[in-house]
Each structure stands twice: as structure tokens, then as C-alpha cells.
Short mmCIF file of C-alpha atoms in Angstrom, two decimals:
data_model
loop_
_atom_site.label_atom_id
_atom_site.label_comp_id
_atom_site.label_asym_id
_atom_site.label_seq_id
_atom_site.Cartn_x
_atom_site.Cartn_y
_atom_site.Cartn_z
CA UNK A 1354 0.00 0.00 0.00
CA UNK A 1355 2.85 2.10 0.34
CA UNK A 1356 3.02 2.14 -3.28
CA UNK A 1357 -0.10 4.63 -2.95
CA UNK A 1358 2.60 7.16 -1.49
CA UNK A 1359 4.99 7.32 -4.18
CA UNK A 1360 2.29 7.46 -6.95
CA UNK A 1361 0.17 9.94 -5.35
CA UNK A 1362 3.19 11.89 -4.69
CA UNK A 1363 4.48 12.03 -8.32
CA UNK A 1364 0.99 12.29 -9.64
CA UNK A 1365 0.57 15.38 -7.12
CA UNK A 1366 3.06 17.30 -8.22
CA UNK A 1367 2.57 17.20 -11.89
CA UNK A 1368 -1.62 17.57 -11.55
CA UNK A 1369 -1.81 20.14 -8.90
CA UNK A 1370 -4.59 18.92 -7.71
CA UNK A 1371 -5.35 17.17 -4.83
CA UNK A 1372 -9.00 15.56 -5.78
CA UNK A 1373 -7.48 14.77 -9.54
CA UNK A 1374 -4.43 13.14 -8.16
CA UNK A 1375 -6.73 10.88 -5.78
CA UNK A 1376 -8.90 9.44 -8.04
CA UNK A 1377 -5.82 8.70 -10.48
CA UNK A 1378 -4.22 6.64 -7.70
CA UNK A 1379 -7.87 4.86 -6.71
CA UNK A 1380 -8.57 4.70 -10.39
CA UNK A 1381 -4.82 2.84 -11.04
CA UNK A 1382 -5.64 0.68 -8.06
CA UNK A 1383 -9.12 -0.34 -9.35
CA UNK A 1384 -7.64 -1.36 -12.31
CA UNK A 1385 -4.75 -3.28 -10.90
CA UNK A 1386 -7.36 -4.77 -8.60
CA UNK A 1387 -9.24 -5.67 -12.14
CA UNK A 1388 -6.26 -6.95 -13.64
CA UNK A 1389 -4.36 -8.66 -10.17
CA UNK A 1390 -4.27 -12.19 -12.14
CA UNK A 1391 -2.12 -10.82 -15.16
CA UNK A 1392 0.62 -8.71 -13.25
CA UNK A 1393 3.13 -10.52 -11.81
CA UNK A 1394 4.08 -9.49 -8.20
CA UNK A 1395 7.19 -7.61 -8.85
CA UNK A 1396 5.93 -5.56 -11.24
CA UNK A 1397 3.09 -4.45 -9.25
CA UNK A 1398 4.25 -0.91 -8.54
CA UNK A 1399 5.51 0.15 -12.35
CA UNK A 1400 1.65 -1.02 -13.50
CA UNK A 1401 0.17 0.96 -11.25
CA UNK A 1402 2.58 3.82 -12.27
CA UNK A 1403 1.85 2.72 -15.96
CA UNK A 1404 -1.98 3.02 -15.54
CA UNK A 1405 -1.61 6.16 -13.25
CA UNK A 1406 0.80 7.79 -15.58
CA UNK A 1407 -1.63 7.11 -18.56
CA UNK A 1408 -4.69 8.25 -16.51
CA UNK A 1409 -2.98 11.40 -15.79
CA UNK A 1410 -1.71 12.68 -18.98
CA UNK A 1411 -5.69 11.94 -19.94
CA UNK A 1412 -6.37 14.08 -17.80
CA UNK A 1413 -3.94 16.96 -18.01
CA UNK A 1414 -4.63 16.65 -22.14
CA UNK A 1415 -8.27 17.36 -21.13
CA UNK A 1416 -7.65 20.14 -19.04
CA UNK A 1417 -5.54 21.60 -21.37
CA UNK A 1418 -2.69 22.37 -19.03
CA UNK A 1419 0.20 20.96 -21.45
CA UNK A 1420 0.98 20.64 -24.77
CA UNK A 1421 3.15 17.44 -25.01
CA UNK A 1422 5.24 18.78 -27.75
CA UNK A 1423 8.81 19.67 -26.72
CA UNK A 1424 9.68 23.30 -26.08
CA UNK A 1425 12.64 25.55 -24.52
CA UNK A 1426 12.23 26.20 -20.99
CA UNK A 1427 11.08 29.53 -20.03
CA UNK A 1428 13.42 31.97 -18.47
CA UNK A 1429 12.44 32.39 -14.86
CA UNK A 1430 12.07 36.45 -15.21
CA UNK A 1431 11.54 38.03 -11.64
CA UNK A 1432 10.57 34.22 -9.96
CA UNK A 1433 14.24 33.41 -8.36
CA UNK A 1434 14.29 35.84 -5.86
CA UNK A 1435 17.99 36.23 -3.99
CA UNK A 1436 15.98 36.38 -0.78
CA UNK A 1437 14.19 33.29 -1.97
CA UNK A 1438 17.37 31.42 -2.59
CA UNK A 1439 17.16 27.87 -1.25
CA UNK A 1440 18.33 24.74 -3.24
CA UNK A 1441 14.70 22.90 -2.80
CA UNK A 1442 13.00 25.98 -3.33
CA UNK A 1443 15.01 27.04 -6.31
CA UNK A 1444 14.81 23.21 -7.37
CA UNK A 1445 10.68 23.16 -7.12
CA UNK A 1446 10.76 26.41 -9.09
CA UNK A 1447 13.32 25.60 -11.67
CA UNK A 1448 11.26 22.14 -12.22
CA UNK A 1449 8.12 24.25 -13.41
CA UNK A 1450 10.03 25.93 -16.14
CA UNK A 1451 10.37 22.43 -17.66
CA UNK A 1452 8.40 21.13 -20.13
CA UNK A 1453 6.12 18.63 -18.56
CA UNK A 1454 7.61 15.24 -19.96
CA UNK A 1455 10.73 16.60 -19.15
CA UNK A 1456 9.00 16.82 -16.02
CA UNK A 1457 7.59 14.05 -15.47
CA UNK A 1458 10.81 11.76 -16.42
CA UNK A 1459 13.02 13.54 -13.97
CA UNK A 1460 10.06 13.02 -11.16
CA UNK A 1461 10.18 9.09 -12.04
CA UNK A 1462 13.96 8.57 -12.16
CA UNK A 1463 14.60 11.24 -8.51
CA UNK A 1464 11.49 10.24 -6.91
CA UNK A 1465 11.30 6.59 -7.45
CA UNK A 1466 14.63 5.42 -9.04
CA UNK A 1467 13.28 4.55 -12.10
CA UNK A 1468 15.31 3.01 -14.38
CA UNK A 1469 15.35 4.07 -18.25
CA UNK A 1470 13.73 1.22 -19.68
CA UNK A 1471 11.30 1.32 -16.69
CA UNK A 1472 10.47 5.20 -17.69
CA UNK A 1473 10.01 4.16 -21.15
CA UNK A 1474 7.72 1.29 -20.26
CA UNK A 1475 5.74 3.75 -18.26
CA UNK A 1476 5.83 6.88 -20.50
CA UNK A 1477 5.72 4.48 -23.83
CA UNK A 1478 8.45 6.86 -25.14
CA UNK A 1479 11.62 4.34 -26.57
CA UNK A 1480 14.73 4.41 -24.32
CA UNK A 1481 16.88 7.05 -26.29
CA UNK A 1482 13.79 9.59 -26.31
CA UNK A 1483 13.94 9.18 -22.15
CA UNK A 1484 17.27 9.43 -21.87
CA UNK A 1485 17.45 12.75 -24.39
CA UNK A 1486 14.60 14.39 -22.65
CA UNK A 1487 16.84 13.75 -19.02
CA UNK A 1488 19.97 14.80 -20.71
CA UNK A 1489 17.76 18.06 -21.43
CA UNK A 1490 16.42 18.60 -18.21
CA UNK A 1491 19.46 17.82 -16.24
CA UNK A 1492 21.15 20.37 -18.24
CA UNK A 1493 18.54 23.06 -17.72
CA UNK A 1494 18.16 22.38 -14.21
CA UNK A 1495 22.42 22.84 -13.67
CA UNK A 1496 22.13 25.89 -16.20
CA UNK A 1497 19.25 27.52 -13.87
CA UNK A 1498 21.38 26.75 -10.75
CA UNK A 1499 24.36 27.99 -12.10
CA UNK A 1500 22.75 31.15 -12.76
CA UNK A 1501 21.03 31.28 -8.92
CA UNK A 1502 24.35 30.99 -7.45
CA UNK A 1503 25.72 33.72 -9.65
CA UNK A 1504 23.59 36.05 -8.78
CA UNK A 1505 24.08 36.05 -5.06
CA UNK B 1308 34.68 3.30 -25.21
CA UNK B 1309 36.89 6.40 -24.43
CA UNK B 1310 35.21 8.73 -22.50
CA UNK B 1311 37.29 11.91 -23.78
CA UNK B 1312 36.52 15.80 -22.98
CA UNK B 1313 34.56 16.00 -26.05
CA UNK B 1314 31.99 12.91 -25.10
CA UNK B 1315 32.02 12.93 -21.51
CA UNK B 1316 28.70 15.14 -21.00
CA UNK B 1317 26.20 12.46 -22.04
CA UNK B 1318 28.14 9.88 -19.53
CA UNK B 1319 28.29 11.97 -16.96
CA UNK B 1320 24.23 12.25 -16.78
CA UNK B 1321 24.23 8.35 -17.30
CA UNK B 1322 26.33 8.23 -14.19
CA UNK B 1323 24.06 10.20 -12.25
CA UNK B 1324 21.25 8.35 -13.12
CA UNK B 1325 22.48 4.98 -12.18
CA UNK B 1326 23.05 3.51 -15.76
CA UNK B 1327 26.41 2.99 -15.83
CA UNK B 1328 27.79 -0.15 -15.11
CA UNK B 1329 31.32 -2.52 -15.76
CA UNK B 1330 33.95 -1.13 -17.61
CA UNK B 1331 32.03 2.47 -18.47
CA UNK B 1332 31.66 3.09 -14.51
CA UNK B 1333 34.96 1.94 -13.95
CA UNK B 1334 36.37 4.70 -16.81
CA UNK B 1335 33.67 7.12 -15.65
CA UNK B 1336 35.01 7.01 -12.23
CA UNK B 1337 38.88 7.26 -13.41
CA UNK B 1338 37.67 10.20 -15.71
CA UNK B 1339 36.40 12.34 -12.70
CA UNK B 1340 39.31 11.86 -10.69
CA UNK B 1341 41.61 12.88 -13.81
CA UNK B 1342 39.39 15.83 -14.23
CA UNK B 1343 38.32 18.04 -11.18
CA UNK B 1344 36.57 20.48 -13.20
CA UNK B 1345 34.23 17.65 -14.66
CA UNK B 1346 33.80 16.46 -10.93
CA UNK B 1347 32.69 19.96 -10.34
CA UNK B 1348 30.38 19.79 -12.34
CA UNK B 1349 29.37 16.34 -11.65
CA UNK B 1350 28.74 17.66 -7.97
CA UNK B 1351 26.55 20.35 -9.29
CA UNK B 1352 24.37 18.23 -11.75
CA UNK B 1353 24.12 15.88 -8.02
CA UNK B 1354 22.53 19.03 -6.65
CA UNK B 1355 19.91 18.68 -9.02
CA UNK B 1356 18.23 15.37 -7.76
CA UNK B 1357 14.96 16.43 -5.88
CA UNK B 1358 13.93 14.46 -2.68
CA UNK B 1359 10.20 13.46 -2.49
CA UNK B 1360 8.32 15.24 0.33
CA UNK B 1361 7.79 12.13 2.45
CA UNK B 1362 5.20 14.33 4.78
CA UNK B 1363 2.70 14.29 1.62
CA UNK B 1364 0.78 11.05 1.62
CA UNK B 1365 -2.58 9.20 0.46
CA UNK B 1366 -4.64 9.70 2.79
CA UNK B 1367 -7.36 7.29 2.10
CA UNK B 1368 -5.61 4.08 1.60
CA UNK B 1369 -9.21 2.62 2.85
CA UNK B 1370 -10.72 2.97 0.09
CA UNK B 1371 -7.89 1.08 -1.61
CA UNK B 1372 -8.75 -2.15 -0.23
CA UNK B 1373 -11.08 -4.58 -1.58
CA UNK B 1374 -12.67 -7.44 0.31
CA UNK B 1375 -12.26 -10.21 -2.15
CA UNK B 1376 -15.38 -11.92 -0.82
CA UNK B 1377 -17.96 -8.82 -1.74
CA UNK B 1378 -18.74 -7.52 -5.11
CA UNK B 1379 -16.13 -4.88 -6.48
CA UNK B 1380 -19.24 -2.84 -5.92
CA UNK B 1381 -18.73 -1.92 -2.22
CA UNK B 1382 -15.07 -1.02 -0.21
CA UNK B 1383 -14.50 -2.91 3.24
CA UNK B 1384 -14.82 0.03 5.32
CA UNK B 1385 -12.65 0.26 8.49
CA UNK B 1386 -14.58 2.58 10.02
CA UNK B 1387 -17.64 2.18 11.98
CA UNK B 1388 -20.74 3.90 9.92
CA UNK B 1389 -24.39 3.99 11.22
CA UNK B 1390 -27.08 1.61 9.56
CA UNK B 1391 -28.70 4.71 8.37
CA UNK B 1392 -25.52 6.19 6.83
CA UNK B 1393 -25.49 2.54 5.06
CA UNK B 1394 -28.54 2.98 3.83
CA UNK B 1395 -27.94 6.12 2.19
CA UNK B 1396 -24.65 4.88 0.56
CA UNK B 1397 -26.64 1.68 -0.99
CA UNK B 1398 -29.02 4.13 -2.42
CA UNK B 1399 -26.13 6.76 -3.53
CA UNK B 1400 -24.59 3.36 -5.17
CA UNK B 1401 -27.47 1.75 -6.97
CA UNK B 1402 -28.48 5.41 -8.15
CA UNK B 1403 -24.88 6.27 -9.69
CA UNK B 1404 -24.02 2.42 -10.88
CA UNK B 1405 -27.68 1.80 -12.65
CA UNK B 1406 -26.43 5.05 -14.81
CA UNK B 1407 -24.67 4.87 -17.99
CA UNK B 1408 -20.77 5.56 -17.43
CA UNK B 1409 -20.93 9.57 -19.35
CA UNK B 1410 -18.63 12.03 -17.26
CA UNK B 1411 -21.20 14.48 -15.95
CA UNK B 1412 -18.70 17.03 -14.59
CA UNK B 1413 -19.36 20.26 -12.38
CA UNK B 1414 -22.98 19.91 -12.05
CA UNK B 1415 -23.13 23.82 -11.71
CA UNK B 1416 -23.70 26.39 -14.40
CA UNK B 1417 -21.15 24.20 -16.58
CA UNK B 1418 -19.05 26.00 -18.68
CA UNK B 1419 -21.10 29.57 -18.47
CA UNK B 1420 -19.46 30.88 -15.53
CA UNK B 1421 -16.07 28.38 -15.22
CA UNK B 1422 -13.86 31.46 -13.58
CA UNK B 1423 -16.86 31.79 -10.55
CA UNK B 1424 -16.51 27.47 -10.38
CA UNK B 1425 -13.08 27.81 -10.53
CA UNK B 1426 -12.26 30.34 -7.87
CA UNK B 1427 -15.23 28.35 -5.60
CA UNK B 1428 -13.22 24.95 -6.16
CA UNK B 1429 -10.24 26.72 -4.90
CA UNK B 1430 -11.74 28.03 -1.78
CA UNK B 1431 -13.19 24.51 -1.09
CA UNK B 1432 -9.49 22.63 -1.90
CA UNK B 1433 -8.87 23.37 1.57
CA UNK B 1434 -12.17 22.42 3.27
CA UNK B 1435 -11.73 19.29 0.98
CA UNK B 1436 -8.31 18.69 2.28
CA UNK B 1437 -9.41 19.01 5.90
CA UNK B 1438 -12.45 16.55 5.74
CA UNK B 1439 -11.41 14.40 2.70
CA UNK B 1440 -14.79 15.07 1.25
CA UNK B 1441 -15.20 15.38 -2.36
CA UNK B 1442 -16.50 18.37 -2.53
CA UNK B 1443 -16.20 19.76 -5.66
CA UNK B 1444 -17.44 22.91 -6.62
CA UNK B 1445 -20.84 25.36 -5.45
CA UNK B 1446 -23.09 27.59 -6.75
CA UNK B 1447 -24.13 30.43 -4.12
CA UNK B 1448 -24.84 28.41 -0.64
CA UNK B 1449 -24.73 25.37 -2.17
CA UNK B 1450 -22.07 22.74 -2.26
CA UNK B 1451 -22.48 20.21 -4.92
CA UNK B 1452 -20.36 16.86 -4.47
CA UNK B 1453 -19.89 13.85 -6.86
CA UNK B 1454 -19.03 15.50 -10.16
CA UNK B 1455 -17.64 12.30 -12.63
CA UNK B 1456 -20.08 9.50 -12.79
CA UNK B 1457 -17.36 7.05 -12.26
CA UNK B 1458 -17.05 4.11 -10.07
CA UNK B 1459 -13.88 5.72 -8.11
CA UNK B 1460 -15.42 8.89 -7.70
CA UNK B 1461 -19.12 7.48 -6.10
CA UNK B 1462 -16.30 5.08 -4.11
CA UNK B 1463 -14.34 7.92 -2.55
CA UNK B 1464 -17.70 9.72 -1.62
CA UNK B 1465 -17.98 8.94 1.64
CA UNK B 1466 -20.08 11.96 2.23
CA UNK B 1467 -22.45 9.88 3.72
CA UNK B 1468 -20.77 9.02 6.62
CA UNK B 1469 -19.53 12.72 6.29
CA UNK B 1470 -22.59 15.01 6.40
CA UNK B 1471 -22.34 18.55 7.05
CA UNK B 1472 -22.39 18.30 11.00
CA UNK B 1473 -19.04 16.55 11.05
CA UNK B 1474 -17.56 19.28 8.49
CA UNK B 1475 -18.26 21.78 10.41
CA UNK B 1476 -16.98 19.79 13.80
CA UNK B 1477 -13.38 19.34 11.57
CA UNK B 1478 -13.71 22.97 11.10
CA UNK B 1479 -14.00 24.16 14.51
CA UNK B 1480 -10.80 21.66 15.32
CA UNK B 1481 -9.18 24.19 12.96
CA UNK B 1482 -10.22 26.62 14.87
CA UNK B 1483 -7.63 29.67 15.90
CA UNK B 1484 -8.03 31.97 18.84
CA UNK B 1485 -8.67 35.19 17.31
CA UNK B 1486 -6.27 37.46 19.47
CA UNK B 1487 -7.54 41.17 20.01
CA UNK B 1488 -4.77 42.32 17.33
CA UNK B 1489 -5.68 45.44 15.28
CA UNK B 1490 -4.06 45.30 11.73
CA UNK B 1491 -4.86 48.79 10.39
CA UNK B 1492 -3.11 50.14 7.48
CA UNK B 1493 0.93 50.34 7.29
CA UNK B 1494 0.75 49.28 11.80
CA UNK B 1495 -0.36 46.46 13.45
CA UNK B 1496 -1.11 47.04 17.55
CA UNK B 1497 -0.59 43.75 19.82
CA UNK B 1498 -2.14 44.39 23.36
CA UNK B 1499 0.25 43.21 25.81
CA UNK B 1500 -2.10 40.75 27.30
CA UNK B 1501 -1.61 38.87 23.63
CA UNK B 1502 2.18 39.23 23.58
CA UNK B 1503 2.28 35.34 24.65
CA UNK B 1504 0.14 34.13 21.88
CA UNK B 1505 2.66 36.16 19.29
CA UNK B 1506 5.78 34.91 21.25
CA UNK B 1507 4.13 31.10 21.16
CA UNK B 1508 2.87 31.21 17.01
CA UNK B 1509 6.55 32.82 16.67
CA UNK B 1510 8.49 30.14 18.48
CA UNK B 1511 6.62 27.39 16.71
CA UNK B 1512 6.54 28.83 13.30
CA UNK B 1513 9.03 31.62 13.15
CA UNK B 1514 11.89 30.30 15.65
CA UNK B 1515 14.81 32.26 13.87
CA UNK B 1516 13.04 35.52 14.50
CA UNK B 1517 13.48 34.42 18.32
CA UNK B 1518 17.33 33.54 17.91
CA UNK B 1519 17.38 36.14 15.33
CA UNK B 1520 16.41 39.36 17.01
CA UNK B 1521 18.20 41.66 15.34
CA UNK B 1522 15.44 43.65 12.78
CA UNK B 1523 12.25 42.90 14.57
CA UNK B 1524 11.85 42.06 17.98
CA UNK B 1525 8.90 42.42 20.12
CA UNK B 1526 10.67 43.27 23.17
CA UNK B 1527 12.10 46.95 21.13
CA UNK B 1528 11.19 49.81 22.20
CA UNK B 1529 7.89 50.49 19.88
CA UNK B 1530 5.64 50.20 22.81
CA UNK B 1531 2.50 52.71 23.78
CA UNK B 1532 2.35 54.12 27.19
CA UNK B 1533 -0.24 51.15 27.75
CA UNK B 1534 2.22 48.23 27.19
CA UNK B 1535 1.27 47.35 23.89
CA UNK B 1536 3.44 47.03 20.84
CA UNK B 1537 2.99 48.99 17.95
CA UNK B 1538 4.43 47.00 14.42
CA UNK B 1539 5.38 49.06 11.37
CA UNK B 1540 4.97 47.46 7.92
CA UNK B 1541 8.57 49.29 6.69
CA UNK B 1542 10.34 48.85 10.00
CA UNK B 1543 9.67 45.20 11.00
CA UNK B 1544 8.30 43.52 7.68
CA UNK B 1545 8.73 40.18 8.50
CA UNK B 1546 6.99 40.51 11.80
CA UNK B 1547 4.48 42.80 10.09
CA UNK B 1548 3.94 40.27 7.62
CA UNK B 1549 3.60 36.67 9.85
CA UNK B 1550 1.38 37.98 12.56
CA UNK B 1551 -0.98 39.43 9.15
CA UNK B 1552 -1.16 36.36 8.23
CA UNK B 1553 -2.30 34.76 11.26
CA UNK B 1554 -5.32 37.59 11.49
CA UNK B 1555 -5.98 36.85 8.16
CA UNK B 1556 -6.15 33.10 8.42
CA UNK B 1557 -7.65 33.21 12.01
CA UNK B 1558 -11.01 35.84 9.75
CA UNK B 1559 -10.56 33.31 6.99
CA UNK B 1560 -11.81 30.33 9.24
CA UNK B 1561 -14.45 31.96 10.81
CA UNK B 1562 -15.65 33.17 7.54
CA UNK B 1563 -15.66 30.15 6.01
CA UNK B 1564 -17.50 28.24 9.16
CA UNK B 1565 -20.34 30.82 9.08
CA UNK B 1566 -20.60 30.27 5.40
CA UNK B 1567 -21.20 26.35 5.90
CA UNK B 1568 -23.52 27.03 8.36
CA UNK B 1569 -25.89 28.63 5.96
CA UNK B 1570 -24.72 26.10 3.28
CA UNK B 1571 -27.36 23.22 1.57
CA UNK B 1572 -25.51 20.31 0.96
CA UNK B 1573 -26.81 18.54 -2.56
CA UNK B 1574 -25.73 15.60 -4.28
CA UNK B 1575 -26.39 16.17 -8.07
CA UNK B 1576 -25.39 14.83 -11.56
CA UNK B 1577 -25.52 17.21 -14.08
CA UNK B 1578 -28.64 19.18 -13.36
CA UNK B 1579 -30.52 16.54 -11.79
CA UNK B 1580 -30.56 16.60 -7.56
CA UNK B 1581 -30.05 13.00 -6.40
CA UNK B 1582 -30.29 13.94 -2.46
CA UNK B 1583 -30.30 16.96 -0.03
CA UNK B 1584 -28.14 15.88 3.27
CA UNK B 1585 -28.92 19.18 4.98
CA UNK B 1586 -31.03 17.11 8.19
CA UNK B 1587 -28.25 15.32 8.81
#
């Protein structure tokens, strides 16, 4: 059950919304629950991020809060504060700028040690897409930390 | 493989994910120490791993179980619920599952006044979050729950067992003393008799400002001849700002409790009310 945790977690923070992001993780259950015969136990927790990760870029597409298509991060204007300066905080911050399946990978591989084949299985991206969309945001995220530090 | 000066970026974010392995972490790890400024930046790209907030959690993990003997219709609640409450939910259940499966969404005013539902559904995120009630949205003094005709959502409506009564009981937990404080313009005025309650919120919430007394500490000498301590917005901002906050949250809580009070609480899908829980 403590699987519940980590997918409600990652769901959370890409959704923004607390009802949304607890029917996704009921909904995922309800269908592992559905489908308990045909998953084998070890793979339990990257079906239910499968079926939760699918549910929730339904939902986002309906919502219209992404576009899935690929595009430069935004500069952070006036948002990085010097008084604001703190690594999470500049971190949480620095994440938004990313576009979302950018996002979402570097959520999977920091917050539940996903592995690349394991993101692609979940995203249903190949491997070389996941690991050119990390290379991106990894790269962004130093570039937008570099520039933090520098300015204090 | 060489990993040279001219390849080495790609690697390096292999490495920090984890996917190198043999002979390439072996090179990887020789190439680092042969190259400090690569470490460096090796250490920075480390910086960039974000740690899960473990305090956020699912709440409801409940309504996750299944008892294998029952129909997937009905959760194995852990909780003790009245026969009456029962009663409702078999109704609520035979109502919603007898319908055809169409996503009947905010059941107010739909898409004619979406900025009103979505500023409402903001304001109720946090009575939501307190009760765990699905409440999803309300038109004037009404609060309309239920708003996908899905199995999960008519599942994690446990309003039932959840009427208005006990919302309002989870709201008065919430409940903070509202200290005689007078926030006027650019000055805020603490009475000395509420000095304690400041110097308590502050040690819990605000405990550098304690250590830290340096710009803004209530002991300066920005007292009236009757004890109490006048705050300046300019001249103690953070101060200014926390105990503003408190006043504001402390009005916002009341407001919202005499709000509910007045509230009818509907279940409804699309236009169509299903139930009125308002006598219970």
C-alpha cells in the first residue's frame, strides 16, 4: 500500500490537484485490482505507475494544461528571488520551467529510481527519447542553478 | 569506449542516473578523478536530484482495499458507519451504478461561468483537504459533491458518513483563537495581554526571528504608554507580515464556518438533484 505514497506523490506534483491526483491513484488501483491475475508481483508498482501515468496525462490533455510537444524552458524572469534562494526551493521552481515530460521523467527517475527502460515502459516513449529528454532537463536544471548561485 | 573531454557530457548524466555499469563506470570514475573540473560539475548536476516530500501522503488508503469476498461494488470500510448512513450509501450506489458511465462534470452552471466554479473549487481545496470530502465545486450556498459519474469517484464519496455536522466539527478543530490584534493600514497594535500568543505562534513557526532578534523584535522599544506594541509594515516587515497572516487566516476560518452554516448540501449529476443531506 505504500506504493499509494509514491504514486500519489508524483501524480501530485505534476496535476496540482489534490481531488485529480486521488482518483488517479484509486482509479490505477481499481484497475490493478481488475487486472491482479495478469501482473506478476514484482511488477506491481511500475503497473500501477503505468496506468496512473496514462490516466494522468488523460487528464492533463483534457484540461488543457500541457501541450506534449517539446519546447525551450522559459526563463524564470523576476521568480528566483535572492531572498528566496534555497536549493529545494530554487529546485521546485526551476522544475516548473520544464516542459512537462521533461518533467515528469526527472520526477520518475529522482522520486522513485526509475530506471530508463522502466520510464520508457511507463511513458511508452523508446529508451533514447527518455534518456534525451533527461539529458535536457538535467542540463537546464544545472544551467538555472548555475545562474542562482551567480547572482548572489 | 573512451570517455574523452569532447563525449564525456552524455556519460556523466548516465552516471548520475544509475546507468552505468562494468567497464564504463569503472572509466567514468577514473575520468572524474583525472578531471576536477568535470567532478565539479558532476557535484553540481548531483545538486539537481529532488527528494520526495515524504510528509505528503494518500490519505485514504481505505478505500484502496477490496474485500475479495464482496462484489467490487462496495469497499470494506474500516470505520464504523451507522445503519442509516449505510442505507444512504446503498441508495447513492445503486443510483450512480444503474447510470450509464458519461462524465457528468461540475454539475453547476457548466461552462457559463467556469472562472466563478473555478475560484469556488479553490476556496473549497482546503475544506476538501481538511475533511477528505469530495467536494467539488458550489453555486451560491450550495455545495455540490460527486461531479464524474465514475465508479472511483461514487467510491471515494464517503459523504455519507460525512454530512455537514461533522464538516463543520473538523472545522472548529481548525479553529484559531482570534487574538484582540488590530491590523490597520501600514501598523499592526498587539495588546500586551496577547504578547504570549505572538511569542508562542513565533516560536513554533518563526523560531529564527526568536534567535534572530536583530530587525524585529517584540521586546524593542515600539511600545505605547499602555504596554502594547505597535508593528510598522517598513520597519519590522517580517513581523508585520507573519502575525498578518495569522489575522488573516484566524477571519478566513471563521468566515468560512459561518458560510457552511448557511450552506445546503446537494448531491447532483448534471442538473438533476439525487439527495439533499442538509437534516443530517
Amino acid at each position: 500500500m505504500d506504493y499509494s505514497d509514491d504514486l500519489y506523490r508524483f501524480v501530485l506534483k505534476n496535476i496540482k490537484n489534490i481531488d485529480d491526483a486521488k482518483d488517479i491513484v484509486q482509479n490505477a488501483f481499481e484497475v490493478l485490482w481488475n487486472n491482479k491475475g495478469a501482473v506478476e508481483a514484482d511488477k506491481v508498482k511500475s503497473y500501477l505507475f503505468t496506468v496512473g501515468y496514462r490516466k494522468m496525462i488523460d487528464e492533463l490533455r483534457k484540461k488543457k494544461r500541457i501541450t506534449l510537444k517539446e519546447e525551450m524552458p522559459e526563463s524564470l524572469g523576476g521568480s528566483l528571488e535572492t531572498k528566496d534562494f534555497d536549493l529545494k526551493k530554487t529546485l521546485n521552481k526551476a522544475l516548473e520551467t520544464l516542459p512537462e515530460i521533461q518533467k515528469q521523467l526527472v520526477l520518475l527517475k529522482d522520486y522513485d529510481g526509475y530506471s530508463y527502460d522502466e520510464m520508457a515502459e511507463i511513458t511508452g516513449l523508446n529508451e533514447s527519447q527518455v534518456k534525451v529528454y533527461l539529458f535536457r532537463a538535467r542540463t537546464s536544471l544545472k544551467k538555472i542553478l548555475i545562474s542562482v548561485e551567480t547572482t548572489i | 569506449m573512451n570517455i574523452t573531454k569532447n563525449n564525456y557530457e552524455e556519460f556523466l548524466i548516465d552516471h548520475l542516473h544509475g546507468e552505468l555499469n562494468g567497464n564504463l563506470l569503472k572509466e567514468m570514475e577514473l575520468f572524474l578523478q583525472n578531471n576536477p573540473s568535470v567532478k565539479e560539475e558532476f557535484e553540481l548536476l548531483q545538486k539537481t536530484i529532488l527528494v520526495p516530500d515524504e510528509k505528503i501522503i494518500f490519505q485514504n488508503k481505505d478505500l484502496l482495499l477490496k474485500n475479495e469476498k464482496s462484489t467490487p461494488l462496495f469497499i470494506t470500510y474500516k470505520r464504523p458507519i451507522s445503519i442509516a448512513a449505510s442505507i444512504v450509501g446503498i441508495v447513492f450506489a445503486t443510483y450512480f451504478f444503474t447510470q450509464k458511465s458519461e462524465d457528468t462534470t461540475i454539475a453547476v452552471n457548466e461552462n457559463k461561468k467556469i472562472d466563478t466554479v473555478q475560484t469556488i473549487v479553490k476556496m473549497n481545496d482546503s475544506i476538501a483537504s481538511t475533511t477528505n470530502l469530495p467536494i467539488t465545486a458550489t453555486q451560491k450556498n450550495t455545495i455540490v459533491v460527486v461531479k464524474k459519474q465514475t465508479k472511483t469517484n461514487i467510491k471515494s464519496s464517503n459523504i455519507y458518513h460525512q454530512p455537514k455536522k461533522k464538516l463543520i466539527e473538523k472545522l472548529e478543530q481548525k479553529n484559531i483563537p482570534q487574538p484582540e490584534i488590530v491590523v490597520e493600514n501600514k501598523e499592526i497594535i498587539i495588546p500586551q495581554k496577547e504578547t504570549p500568543f505572538i511569542e508562542n505562534k513565533l516560536k513554533e513557526e518563526m523560531p529564527t526571528i526568536i534567535e534572530n532578534k536583530k530587525d524585529e523584535a517584540l521586546v524593542a522599544n515600539n511600545t505605547t504608554s499602555k504596554g502594547a506594541i505597535v508593528l510598522n509594515e517598513k520597519k519590522q516587515p517580517r513581523l508585520f507580515q507573519f502575525i498578518n497572516g495569522i489575522m488573516r487566516t484566524s477571519q478566513k476560518i471563521q468566515q468560512k464556518k459561518e458560510q457552511l452554516a448557511n450552506t445546503e448540501i446537494l448531491v447532483m449529476v448534471g442538473n438533476k438533484k439525487i439527495i439533499n443531506l442538509n437534516q443530517n
